[in-house]
Amino acid sequence: MKKIILFFLVCTISFAQKKTIEQRVDSVFALMTLDEKVGQLVQYSGGWATGTQTEKSNEGSDALILKGKVGSFLNVVGAEATKKMQKIAVEQSRLKIPLIFGLDVIHGFRATFPVPLAEASSWNPGLVEKSARWQAIEASSAGIHWTFNPMVDIARDPRWGRIMEGSGEDPYLGSLMAVARVKGYQGNDLSANNTIAACIKHFAGYGGAEGGRDYNTVDFSERTFREVYLRPFKAAVEAGAAT
C-alpha cells in the first residue's frame, strides 16, 4: 500500500512540474518590470565583431546582467567567460533568467568545413548534417547556445556577395540542406548540452536583391516567392528550427 501511495505521489509531483513553456514564461512575465521586459530584448556584442560593444555602455556587462538589462550576447566565447556571466544572471539577478549566447557558427567552430555553398554541392544531406552536428558539439562546449545558420536564401546572382552562405539556386536542394543543418545543430533534444539552437536566415526573398547589391530592392511575383524563395524556410520550420 505504501508503494502505491508513493507511486501516485511521485506521479502527482512529476505532473505538476511539467508546466508548458508558455505557462512558465507567463508566470515570469507577470513579475517583470518594464525595464526588465525591455532588457530581454537587448543584445550586446561582447567580442571582436562589429556592433554595439558593452564597453560603450555607461554600465559594464556584469552590472547590466545583474539589473536584468540584457537578454543575450553575441561573440562571447569560452566556457569560463560564459559561465561567469551566466552565474550572475541565474544566481544574482532578481528574476534569474538565463542569458543566451549566440555566435555565427556557419561552417565550423574550431574544425573548419567547406562553406555552405560548397557543402550543398556535395548533394549529400547526411554529410551536411554530420558537419552541423560536429559544429554544435564544439560550439556548445564553449558556452554557445545559438547559431545564426542555416542561411536558406535562394541566390541566383553570383554578384551577390553572400551567395556562399547559402545552398545555391535550387529550392529543392536548398530545402534538403536546410533540414540537414537544423537537425545537425539541434539534434534530437535541444535541451541536451551538446546541441545549439538553429536560426533560419535571412528574411525570405532577401537573396533576390537586384544586381547583387546587398540590402537592396527585390521584385518578384507572389508565385515566385512561394515556389522558390519560401520553400527552404518552410522546410526548416517544419524540421523544428528553434528561431
XYZ file of N, CA and C in Angstrom:
729
model
N 0.829 -1.206 0.000
C 0.000 0.000 0.000
C 0.867 1.261 0.000
N 1.955 1.222 0.792
C 2.853 2.372 0.860
C 3.497 2.636 -0.502
N 3.838 1.541 -1.200
C 4.448 1.685 -2.515
C 3.486 2.336 -3.507
N 2.203 1.961 -3.413
C 1.194 2.532 -4.322
C 1.023 4.024 -4.056
N 0.945 4.380 -2.781
C 0.795 5.789 -2.406
C 2.012 6.587 -2.885
N 3.216 6.016 -2.677
C 4.436 6.683 -3.106
C 4.452 6.882 -4.619
N 3.976 5.851 -5.347
C 3.936 5.930 -6.804
C 3.045 7.083 -7.259
N 1.848 7.175 -6.682
C 0.926 8.240 -7.051
C 1.449 9.613 -6.644
N 2.160 9.675 -5.520
C 2.744 10.937 -5.077
C 3.807 11.405 -6.068
N 4.658 10.489 -6.509
C 5.694 10.818 -7.497
C 5.060 11.285 -8.798
N 4.005 10.574 -9.232
C 3.313 10.948 -10.471
C 2.699 12.341 -10.369
N 2.117 12.648 -9.198
C 1.494 13.953 -8.994
C 2.530 15.069 -9.050
N 3.655 14.853 -8.378
C 4.729 15.855 -8.393
C 5.268 16.034 -9.795
N 5.476 14.910 -10.476
C 6.001 14.961 -11.845
C 5.059 15.732 -12.759
N 3.764 15.478 -12.634
C 2.782 16.177 -13.464
C 2.790 17.673 -13.171
N 2.910 18.016 -11.887
C 2.904 19.427 -11.500
C 4.112 20.158 -12.061
N 5.234 19.446 -12.208
C 6.450 20.073 -12.692
C 6.435 20.268 -14.203
N 5.589 19.521 -14.875
C 5.572 19.559 -16.340
C 4.680 20.687 -16.868
N 4.964 21.879 -16.446
C 4.271 23.034 -16.993
C 4.766 23.271 -18.411
N 3.906 23.799 -19.213
C 4.331 24.121 -20.568
C 5.293 25.301 -20.537
N 6.062 25.441 -21.586
C 6.981 26.574 -21.673
C 6.195 27.877 -21.585
N 5.032 27.912 -22.249
C 4.211 29.128 -22.237
C 3.769 29.492 -20.818
N 3.400 28.480 -20.031
C 2.977 28.736 -18.652
C 4.133 29.275 -17.815
N 5.309 28.723 -18.023
C 6.471 29.197 -17.270
C 6.818 30.626 -17.664
N 6.784 30.899 -18.953
C 7.073 32.251 -19.426
C 6.059 33.238 -18.873
N 4.792 32.878 -18.934
C 3.743 33.774 -18.429
C 3.912 34.068 -16.941
N 4.315 33.054 -16.168
C 4.449 33.250 -14.723
C 5.589 34.214 -14.408
N 6.673 34.136 -15.197
C 7.788 35.059 -15.001
C 7.450 36.438 -15.568
N 6.818 36.431 -16.721
C 6.479 37.677 -17.401
C 5.614 38.580 -16.521
N 4.726 37.958 -15.768
C 3.827 38.730 -14.905
C 4.568 39.452 -13.790
N 5.770 38.980 -13.451
C 6.562 39.582 -12.376
C 7.511 40.667 -12.860
N 7.651 40.799 -14.174
C 8.695 41.660 -14.723
C 8.294 43.126 -14.754
N 9.272 43.978 -14.481
C 9.066 45.410 -14.670
C 9.226 45.729 -16.158
N 8.857 46.936 -16.540
C 9.015 47.339 -17.939
C 10.488 47.307 -18.346
N 11.368 47.784 -17.459
C 12.802 47.770 -17.754
C 13.306 46.352 -17.992
N 12.816 45.395 -17.214
C 13.254 44.003 -17.367
C 12.711 43.393 -18.660
N 11.508 43.791 -19.042
C 10.959 43.298 -20.313
C 11.776 43.820 -21.487
N 12.101 45.101 -21.430
C 12.935 45.690 -22.483
C 14.322 45.043 -22.458
N 14.822 44.773 -21.250
C 16.141 44.169 -21.109
C 16.267 42.836 -21.826
N 15.193 42.058 -21.840
C 15.232 40.770 -22.529
C 15.373 40.929 -24.040
N 15.053 42.106 -24.550
C 15.177 42.374 -25.983
C 16.534 42.965 -26.348
N 17.362 43.224 -25.336
C 18.660 43.863 -25.573
C 19.721 42.794 -25.816
N 20.513 43.029 -26.867
C 21.595 42.103 -27.195
C 22.873 42.901 -27.459
N 23.931 42.578 -26.748
C 25.205 43.259 -26.933
C 26.209 42.316 -27.582
N 27.148 42.909 -28.310
C 28.289 42.164 -28.814
C 29.426 42.340 -27.819
N 29.927 41.234 -27.312
C 30.957 41.323 -26.291
C 32.332 40.960 -26.783
N 32.516 40.865 -28.096
C 33.812 40.407 -28.593
C 34.323 41.239 -29.742
N 34.930 40.557 -30.704
C 35.652 41.211 -31.785
C 34.747 41.771 -32.866
N 33.535 41.254 -32.982
C 32.719 41.576 -34.155
C 32.157 42.985 -34.096
N 31.670 43.452 -35.239
C 31.042 44.769 -35.285
C 29.744 44.757 -34.494
N 29.284 45.922 -34.134
C 28.053 46.011 -33.363
C 28.289 46.777 -32.082
N 27.247 46.927 -31.298
C 27.355 47.662 -30.043
C 28.199 46.883 -29.052
N 29.203 47.493 -28.542
C 30.078 46.862 -27.559
C 29.596 47.219 -26.159
N 29.674 46.260 -25.261
C 29.232 46.530 -23.892
C 30.077 47.622 -23.250
N 31.327 47.741 -23.699
C 32.212 48.751 -23.114
C 31.725 50.173 -23.404
N 30.919 50.333 -24.468
C 30.430 51.662 -24.824
C 29.250 52.091 -23.957
N 28.696 51.131 -23.234
C 27.590 51.461 -22.350
C 28.117 52.183 -21.114
N 27.244 52.919 -20.452
C 27.629 53.575 -19.203
C 27.845 52.554 -18.085
N 27.328 51.340 -18.313
C 27.478 50.283 -17.322
C 28.218 49.114 -17.956
N 29.014 48.408 -17.169
C 29.678 47.220 -17.668
C 28.701 46.081 -17.843
N 29.128 45.012 -18.511
C 28.232 43.903 -18.803
C 27.720 43.230 -17.530
N 28.580 43.093 -16.507
C 28.147 42.452 -15.261
C 27.007 43.232 -14.610
N 27.120 44.558 -14.607
C 26.076 45.395 -13.993
C 24.769 45.300 -14.774
N 24.879 45.246 -16.103
C 23.688 45.123 -16.943
C 22.972 43.794 -16.686
N 23.750 42.740 -16.570
C 23.166 41.415 -16.305
C 22.477 41.420 -14.947
N 23.147 41.967 -13.961
C 22.613 41.995 -12.594
C 21.276 42.718 -12.531
N 21.138 43.784 -13.318
C 19.911 44.577 -13.305
C 18.869 44.092 -14.308
N 19.149 42.998 -14.998
C 18.201 42.470 -15.974
C 18.059 43.343 -17.199
N 19.133 44.041 -17.567
C 19.063 44.979 -18.694
C 19.606 44.405 -19.995
N 19.916 43.112 -20.005
C 20.388 42.470 -21.226
C 19.890 41.027 -21.238
N 19.485 40.566 -22.415
C 18.942 39.213 -22.525
C 19.865 38.238 -23.224
N 20.731 38.769 -24.091
C 21.623 37.871 -24.829
C 22.880 38.602 -25.264
N 23.900 37.815 -25.569
C 25.178 38.347 -26.027
C 25.608 37.657 -27.310
N 26.253 38.422 -28.164
C 26.955 37.876 -29.319
C 28.453 37.875 -29.026
N 29.142 36.891 -29.613
C 30.601 36.901 -29.646
C 31.270 36.838 -28.284
N 30.583 36.294 -27.305
C 31.226 35.957 -26.037
C 31.459 34.451 -26.083
N 32.714 34.056 -26.165
C 33.047 32.655 -26.425
C 33.962 32.120 -25.339
N 33.709 30.886 -24.936
C 34.555 30.222 -23.949
C 33.746 29.844 -22.724
N 33.899 28.604 -22.273
C 33.106 28.116 -21.149
C 33.325 28.942 -19.889
N 34.557 29.377 -19.662
C 34.856 30.151 -18.453
C 34.154 31.509 -18.484
N 34.236 32.181 -19.629
C 33.619 33.511 -19.746
C 32.097 33.436 -19.674
N 31.513 32.494 -20.387
C 30.046 32.398 -20.402
C 29.511 31.936 -19.047
N 30.238 31.051 -18.378
C 29.794 30.581 -17.058
C 29.795 31.727 -16.050
N 30.831 32.554 -16.107
C 30.929 33.686 -15.184
C 29.721 34.611 -15.346
N 29.381 34.933 -16.584
C 28.256 35.830 -16.836
C 26.930 35.158 -16.509
N 26.843 33.871 -16.826
C 25.598 33.142 -16.560
C 25.307 33.037 -15.070
N 26.347 32.868 -14.260
C 26.155 32.768 -12.814
C 25.548 34.056 -12.252
N 25.961 35.187 -12.810
C 25.375 36.455 -12.359
C 23.884 36.476 -12.686
N 23.549 36.016 -13.887
C 22.154 36.049 -14.332
C 21.265 35.123 -13.509
N 21.700 33.896 -13.286
C 20.822 32.897 -12.659
C 20.937 32.842 -11.141
N 21.955 33.519 -10.571
C 22.109 33.484 -9.123
C 21.924 34.842 -8.459
N 22.209 35.938 -9.197
C 22.204 37.246 -8.550
C 21.136 38.211 -9.083
N 20.688 38.030 -10.301
C 19.664 38.940 -10.823
C 18.322 38.648 -10.157
N 17.426 39.601 -10.213
C 16.165 39.476 -9.477
C 15.328 38.281 -9.943
N 15.193 38.102 -11.253
C 14.321 37.046 -11.775
C 15.088 35.808 -12.224
N 16.418 35.884 -12.213
C 17.254 34.711 -12.500
C 16.973 34.088 -13.868
N 16.769 34.948 -14.865
C 16.528 34.482 -16.230
C 17.877 34.221 -16.898
N 18.108 33.030 -17.428
C 19.403 32.727 -18.055
C 19.668 33.595 -19.281
N 20.928 33.850 -19.533
C 21.346 34.558 -20.741
C 21.432 33.581 -21.901
N 21.330 34.118 -23.111
C 21.564 33.337 -24.314
C 22.838 33.864 -24.964
N 23.735 32.946 -25.326
C 24.976 33.320 -26.001
C 24.937 32.828 -27.445
N 25.018 33.781 -28.378
C 24.933 33.450 -29.788
C 26.227 33.733 -30.530
N 26.429 33.016 -31.625
C 27.630 33.194 -32.441
C 27.332 32.723 -33.863
N 27.970 33.361 -34.830
C 27.858 32.911 -36.220
C 28.706 31.660 -36.420
N 28.123 30.513 -36.132
C 28.780 29.239 -36.429
C 28.233 28.801 -37.784
N 28.972 29.040 -38.835
C 28.454 28.888 -40.198
C 29.018 27.656 -40.897
N 30.334 27.487 -40.863
C 30.912 26.279 -41.464
C 32.092 25.789 -40.621
N 31.849 25.803 -39.330
C 32.850 25.302 -38.402
C 32.997 26.213 -37.202
N 33.432 25.622 -36.096
C 33.743 26.391 -34.896
C 35.250 26.359 -34.682
N 35.799 25.220 -34.331
C 37.247 25.032 -34.324
C 37.656 24.285 -35.606
N 37.091 23.103 -35.783
C 37.295 22.405 -37.051
C 36.592 23.207 -38.155
N 37.214 23.301 -39.311
C 36.652 24.090 -40.404
C 36.162 23.174 -41.515
N 34.919 23.402 -41.928
C 34.315 22.636 -43.004
C 34.181 23.533 -44.237
N 33.843 22.963 -45.393
C 33.607 23.804 -46.570
C 32.485 24.808 -46.317
N 32.504 25.928 -47.036
C 31.425 26.908 -46.902
C 30.111 26.244 -47.298
N 28.964 26.758 -46.829
C 27.685 26.110 -47.103
C 27.403 25.836 -48.581
N 27.782 26.756 -49.457
C 27.554 26.529 -50.884
C 28.342 25.311 -51.367
N 29.561 25.174 -50.874
C 30.379 24.020 -51.249
C 29.811 22.729 -50.651
N 29.334 22.798 -49.411
C 28.710 21.615 -48.807
C 27.484 21.187 -49.598
N 26.693 22.166 -50.037
C 25.497 21.851 -50.819
C 25.870 21.191 -52.144
N 27.032 21.540 -52.667
C 27.489 20.964 -53.928
C 27.809 19.480 -53.808
N 27.875 18.977 -52.587
C 28.098 17.549 -52.382
C 26.847 16.737 -52.682
N 25.688 17.376 -52.664
C 24.390 16.701 -52.832
C 24.227 15.594 -51.792
N 24.776 15.825 -50.604
C 24.777 14.789 -49.575
C 24.279 15.368 -48.255
N 22.954 15.406 -48.054
C 22.409 15.984 -46.815
C 22.904 15.279 -45.560
N 23.122 13.967 -45.646
C 23.604 13.232 -44.474
C 24.960 13.719 -44.008
N 25.827 14.007 -44.954
C 27.156 14.511 -44.623
C 27.078 15.928 -44.060
N 26.177 16.733 -44.622
C 25.994 18.100 -44.142
C 25.445 18.091 -42.713
N 24.551 17.165 -42.421
C 24.022 17.040 -41.057
C 25.144 16.680 -40.081
N 26.044 15.800 -40.490
C 27.179 15.445 -39.632
C 28.086 16.645 -39.388
N 28.282 17.450 -40.420
C 29.083 18.673 -40.282
C 28.465 19.602 -39.235
N 27.153 19.835 -39.343
C 26.460 20.703 -38.394
C 26.477 20.117 -36.982
N 26.381 18.781 -36.895
C 26.415 18.126 -35.577
C 27.752 18.385 -34.892
N 28.843 18.256 -35.657
C 30.171 18.480 -35.073
C 30.341 19.938 -34.667
N 29.840 20.853 -35.493
C 29.915 22.271 -35.155
C 29.186 22.545 -33.844
N 28.027 21.909 -33.661
C 27.241 22.103 -32.434
C 27.977 21.572 -31.219
N 28.616 20.423 -31.364
C 29.356 19.822 -30.252
C 30.491 20.752 -29.809
N 31.231 21.268 -30.787
C 32.349 22.155 -30.455
C 31.865 23.481 -29.873
N 30.856 24.082 -30.514
C 30.380 25.392 -30.065
C 29.742 25.323 -28.680
N 28.938 24.293 -28.456
C 28.270 24.171 -27.155
C 29.274 23.969 -26.029
N 30.409 23.324 -26.319
C 31.423 23.125 -25.287
C 32.086 24.439 -24.887
N 31.932 25.466 -25.737
C 32.489 26.795 -25.444
C 31.412 27.751 -24.936
N 30.265 27.205 -24.531
C 29.225 28.024 -23.922
C 28.259 28.668 -24.893
N 28.303 28.290 -26.168
C 27.404 28.865 -27.170
C 26.088 28.100 -27.189
N 24.973 28.858 -27.241
C 23.640 28.245 -27.260
C 22.963 28.316 -28.617
N 23.449 29.186 -29.495
C 22.612 29.638 -30.606
C 23.496 30.020 -31.780
N 23.198 29.501 -32.959
C 23.927 29.888 -34.161
C 22.992 30.534 -35.171
N 23.522 31.453 -35.956
C 22.727 32.128 -36.977
C 22.939 31.407 -38.300
N 22.403 30.225 -38.370
C 22.514 29.324 -39.503
C 21.405 28.283 -39.341
N 20.817 27.750 -40.393
C 21.235 27.858 -41.782
C 20.753 29.126 -42.485
N 21.575 29.579 -43.414
C 21.165 30.657 -44.315
C 20.485 29.986 -45.502
N 19.197 30.211 -45.651
C 18.405 29.458 -46.631
C 17.902 30.318 -47.794
N 18.453 31.523 -47.937
C 18.069 32.358 -49.077
C 18.424 31.660 -50.388
N 17.522 31.678 -51.322
C 17.829 31.204 -52.667
C 18.557 32.324 -53.398
N 19.768 32.029 -53.881
C 20.598 33.048 -54.516
C 20.913 32.630 -55.954
N 20.531 33.475 -56.889
C 20.731 33.155 -58.308
C 21.569 34.191 -59.037
N 22.147 35.097 -58.288
C 23.005 36.117 -58.890
C 24.380 36.032 -58.230
N 25.382 35.519 -58.954
C 26.705 35.342 -58.338
C 27.378 36.639 -57.930
N 26.820 37.770 -58.359
C 27.382 39.057 -57.926
C 27.057 39.356 -56.473
N 26.049 38.668 -55.936
C 25.666 38.882 -54.544
C 26.723 38.231 -53.647
N 27.340 39.018 -52.795
C 28.466 38.531 -52.011
C 28.144 37.451 -51.004
N 26.876 37.314 -50.634
C 26.523 36.356 -49.591
C 26.091 35.007 -50.162
N 26.283 34.815 -51.456
C 25.823 33.584 -52.083
C 26.501 32.351 -51.486
N 27.736 32.540 -50.997
C 28.475 31.405 -50.428
C 27.910 30.922 -49.097
N 27.051 31.737 -48.457
C 26.453 31.344 -47.181
C 25.288 30.385 -47.348
N 24.719 30.332 -48.548
C 23.530 29.532 -48.770
C 23.823 28.259 -49.540
N 22.758 27.668 -50.073
C 22.890 26.383 -50.762
C 22.634 26.487 -52.256
N 22.697 27.710 -52.786
C 22.606 27.859 -54.227
C 21.247 28.284 -54.733
N 20.929 27.869 -55.947
C 19.788 28.421 -56.678
C 18.559 27.529 -56.705
N 18.693 26.285 -56.233
C 17.569 25.349 -56.369
C 16.785 25.215 -55.069
N 15.480 25.467 -55.086
C 14.679 25.407 -53.853
C 14.635 24.021 -53.228
N 14.619 22.983 -54.053
C 14.547 21.621 -53.510
C 15.838 21.266 -52.773
N 16.971 21.486 -53.429
C 18.258 21.220 -52.777
C 18.419 22.097 -51.539
N 18.025 23.372 -51.667
C 18.108 24.280 -50.528
C 17.290 23.807 -49.346
N 16.125 23.215 -49.641
C 15.266 22.705 -48.574
C 15.912 21.517 -47.870
N 16.497 20.603 -48.642
C 17.157 19.435 -48.049
C 18.326 19.850 -47.159
N 19.094 20.820 -47.632
C 20.253 21.273 -46.856
C 19.818 22.025 -45.599
N 18.739 22.772 -45.712
C 18.218 23.490 -44.542
C 17.813 22.510 -43.449
N 17.088 21.480 -43.830
C 16.648 20.467 -42.865
C 17.847 19.762 -42.251
N 18.829 19.416 -43.076
C 20.012 18.712 -42.580
C 20.746 19.540 -41.528
N 20.874 20.829 -41.781
C 21.611 21.678 -40.842
C 20.829 21.880 -39.546
N 19.519 22.057 -39.647
C 18.700 22.201 -38.442
C 18.834 20.952 -37.568
N 18.715 19.788 -38.194
C 18.817 18.533 -37.437
C 20.207 18.364 -36.836
N 21.225 18.755 -37.585
C 22.589 18.620 -37.083
C 22.861 19.508 -35.888
N 22.441 20.757 -35.960
C 22.680 21.681 -34.855
C 21.854 21.317 -33.617
N 20.597 20.979 -33.831
C 19.681 20.810 -32.705
C 19.579 19.369 -32.206
N 20.016 18.410 -33.006
C 19.937 17.020 -32.583
C 18.502 16.593 -32.327
N 18.354 15.569 -31.506
C 17.017 15.065 -31.166
C 16.446 15.721 -29.922
N 17.295 16.439 -29.191
C 16.862 17.034 -27.928
C 17.624 18.343 -27.722
N 16.927 19.450 -27.925
C 17.580 20.754 -27.830
C 18.006 21.094 -26.403
N 17.481 20.364 -25.421
C 17.907 20.602 -24.036
C 19.215 19.896 -23.711
N 19.691 19.039 -24.602
C 20.966 18.351 -24.377
C 22.107 19.368 -24.399
N 23.169 19.066 -23.661
C 24.248 20.056 -23.516
C 25.202 20.099 -24.704
N 24.975 19.278 -25.731
C 25.835 19.314 -26.916
C 25.069 19.725 -28.171
N 23.966 20.436 -27.971
C 23.182 20.952 -29.095
C 23.099 22.476 -29.002
N 22.835 23.110 -30.139
C 22.619 24.553 -30.159
C 21.398 24.859 -31.016
N 20.753 25.982 -30.739
C 19.566 26.373 -31.471
C 19.941 26.908 -32.850
N 19.216 26.470 -33.853
C 19.421 26.976 -35.210
C 18.562 28.219 -35.424
N 18.985 29.067 -36.350
C 18.219 30.256 -36.721
C 18.143 30.328 -38.243
N 16.938 30.303 -38.776
C 16.752 30.414 -40.218
C 16.948 31.877 -40.614
N 17.776 32.095 -41.610
C 18.002 33.464 -42.054
C 18.162 33.479 -43.570
N 17.940 34.678 -44.185
C 17.559 35.954 -43.577
C 16.051 36.095 -43.785
N 15.531 37.243 -44.048
C 14.127 37.327 -44.414
C 13.936 36.678 -45.778
N 12.847 35.943 -45.935
C 12.588 35.252 -47.206
C 12.512 36.269 -48.348
N 13.273 36.024 -49.387
C 13.319 36.927 -50.527
C 14.523 37.851 -50.518
N 15.207 37.905 -49.404
C 16.366 38.790 -49.274
C 17.446 38.457 -50.302
N 17.559 37.181 -50.642
C 18.592 36.756 -51.573
C 18.340 37.149 -53.018
N 17.167 37.697 -53.304
C 16.853 38.088 -54.682
C 17.166 39.540 -54.978
N 18.132 40.110 -54.283
C 18.447 41.533 -54.447
C 18.885 41.850 -55.873
N 18.466 42.986 -56.361
C 18.771 43.395 -57.736
C 20.260 43.688 -57.907
N 20.823 43.180 -58.985
C 22.201 43.487 -59.329
C 23.228 42.984 -58.339
N 22.816 42.076 -57.469
C 23.758 41.555 -56.483
C 24.098 42.520 -55.374
N 23.334 43.599 -55.263
C 23.638 44.599 -54.237
C 22.956 44.226 -52.924
N 23.757 44.096 -51.880
C 23.252 43.647 -50.581
C 22.310 44.685 -49.981
N 21.319 44.236 -49.244
C 20.311 45.106 -48.630
C 19.633 45.993 -49.678
N 19.300 45.404 -50.800
C 18.733 46.191 -51.889
C 17.319 45.704 -52.214
N 16.684 46.408 -53.138
C 15.318 46.102 -53.562
C 15.234 44.703 -54.179
N 14.131 44.022 -53.909
C 13.807 42.784 -54.618
C 12.445 42.976 -55.291
N 12.242 42.274 -56.385
C 10.989 42.438 -57.129
C 10.636 41.106 -57.782
N 9.612 40.449 -57.263
C 9.161 39.203 -57.872
C 7.697 38.986 -57.522
N 7.078 38.072 -58.241
C 5.655 37.798 -58.042
C 5.438 36.965 -56.785
N 4.207 36.930 -56.320
C 3.871 36.094 -55.166
C 4.102 34.622 -55.502
N 3.828 34.247 -56.760
C 4.053 32.856 -57.165
C 5.539 32.490 -57.044
N 6.415 33.364 -57.531
C 7.854 33.117 -57.406
C 8.272 33.060 -55.946
N 7.706 33.947 -55.150
C 8.015 33.964 -53.722
C 7.672 32.621 -53.086
N 6.484 32.104 -53.362
C 6.025 30.873 -52.731
C 6.709 29.626 -53.295
N 6.964 29.621 -54.598
C 7.518 28.426 -55.228
C 9.046 28.342 -55.127
N 9.703 29.476 -54.968
C 11.162 29.492 -54.976
C 11.723 29.904 -53.609
N 11.481 31.132 -53.209
C 12.182 31.684 -52.050
C 11.681 31.145 -50.716
N 10.406 30.857 -50.627
C 9.829 30.490 -49.337
C 10.056 29.019 -48.981
N 10.295 28.178 -49.964
C 10.318 26.729 -49.725
C 11.379 26.271 -48.713
N 12.617 26.736 -48.793
C 13.584 26.299 -47.773
C 13.241 26.792 -46.369
N 12.638 27.974 -46.274
C 12.200 28.481 -44.966
C 11.129 27.552 -44.380
N 10.170 27.185 -45.218
C 9.089 26.298 -44.785
C 9.656 24.948 -44.324
N 10.596 24.415 -45.099
C 11.198 23.128 -44.744
C 11.931 23.197 -43.417
N 12.641 24.293 -43.184
C 13.392 24.440 -41.928
C 12.455 24.607 -40.735
N 11.363 25.330 -40.931
C 10.368 25.474 -39.862
C 9.782 24.103 -39.510
N 9.421 23.347 -40.544
C 8.833 22.037 -40.315
C 9.834 21.060 -39.681
N 11.133 21.323 -39.880
C 12.164 20.489 -39.264
C 12.374 20.851 -37.793
N 11.723 21.939 -37.344
C 11.782 22.288 -35.932
C 12.803 23.354 -35.576
N 13.214 24.158 -36.528
C 14.184 25.214 -36.232
C 13.694 26.080 -35.076
N 14.574 26.322 -34.114
C 14.153 26.995 -32.884
C 13.876 28.486 -33.085
N 14.584 29.115 -34.019
C 14.391 30.550 -34.216
C 14.441 30.887 -35.689
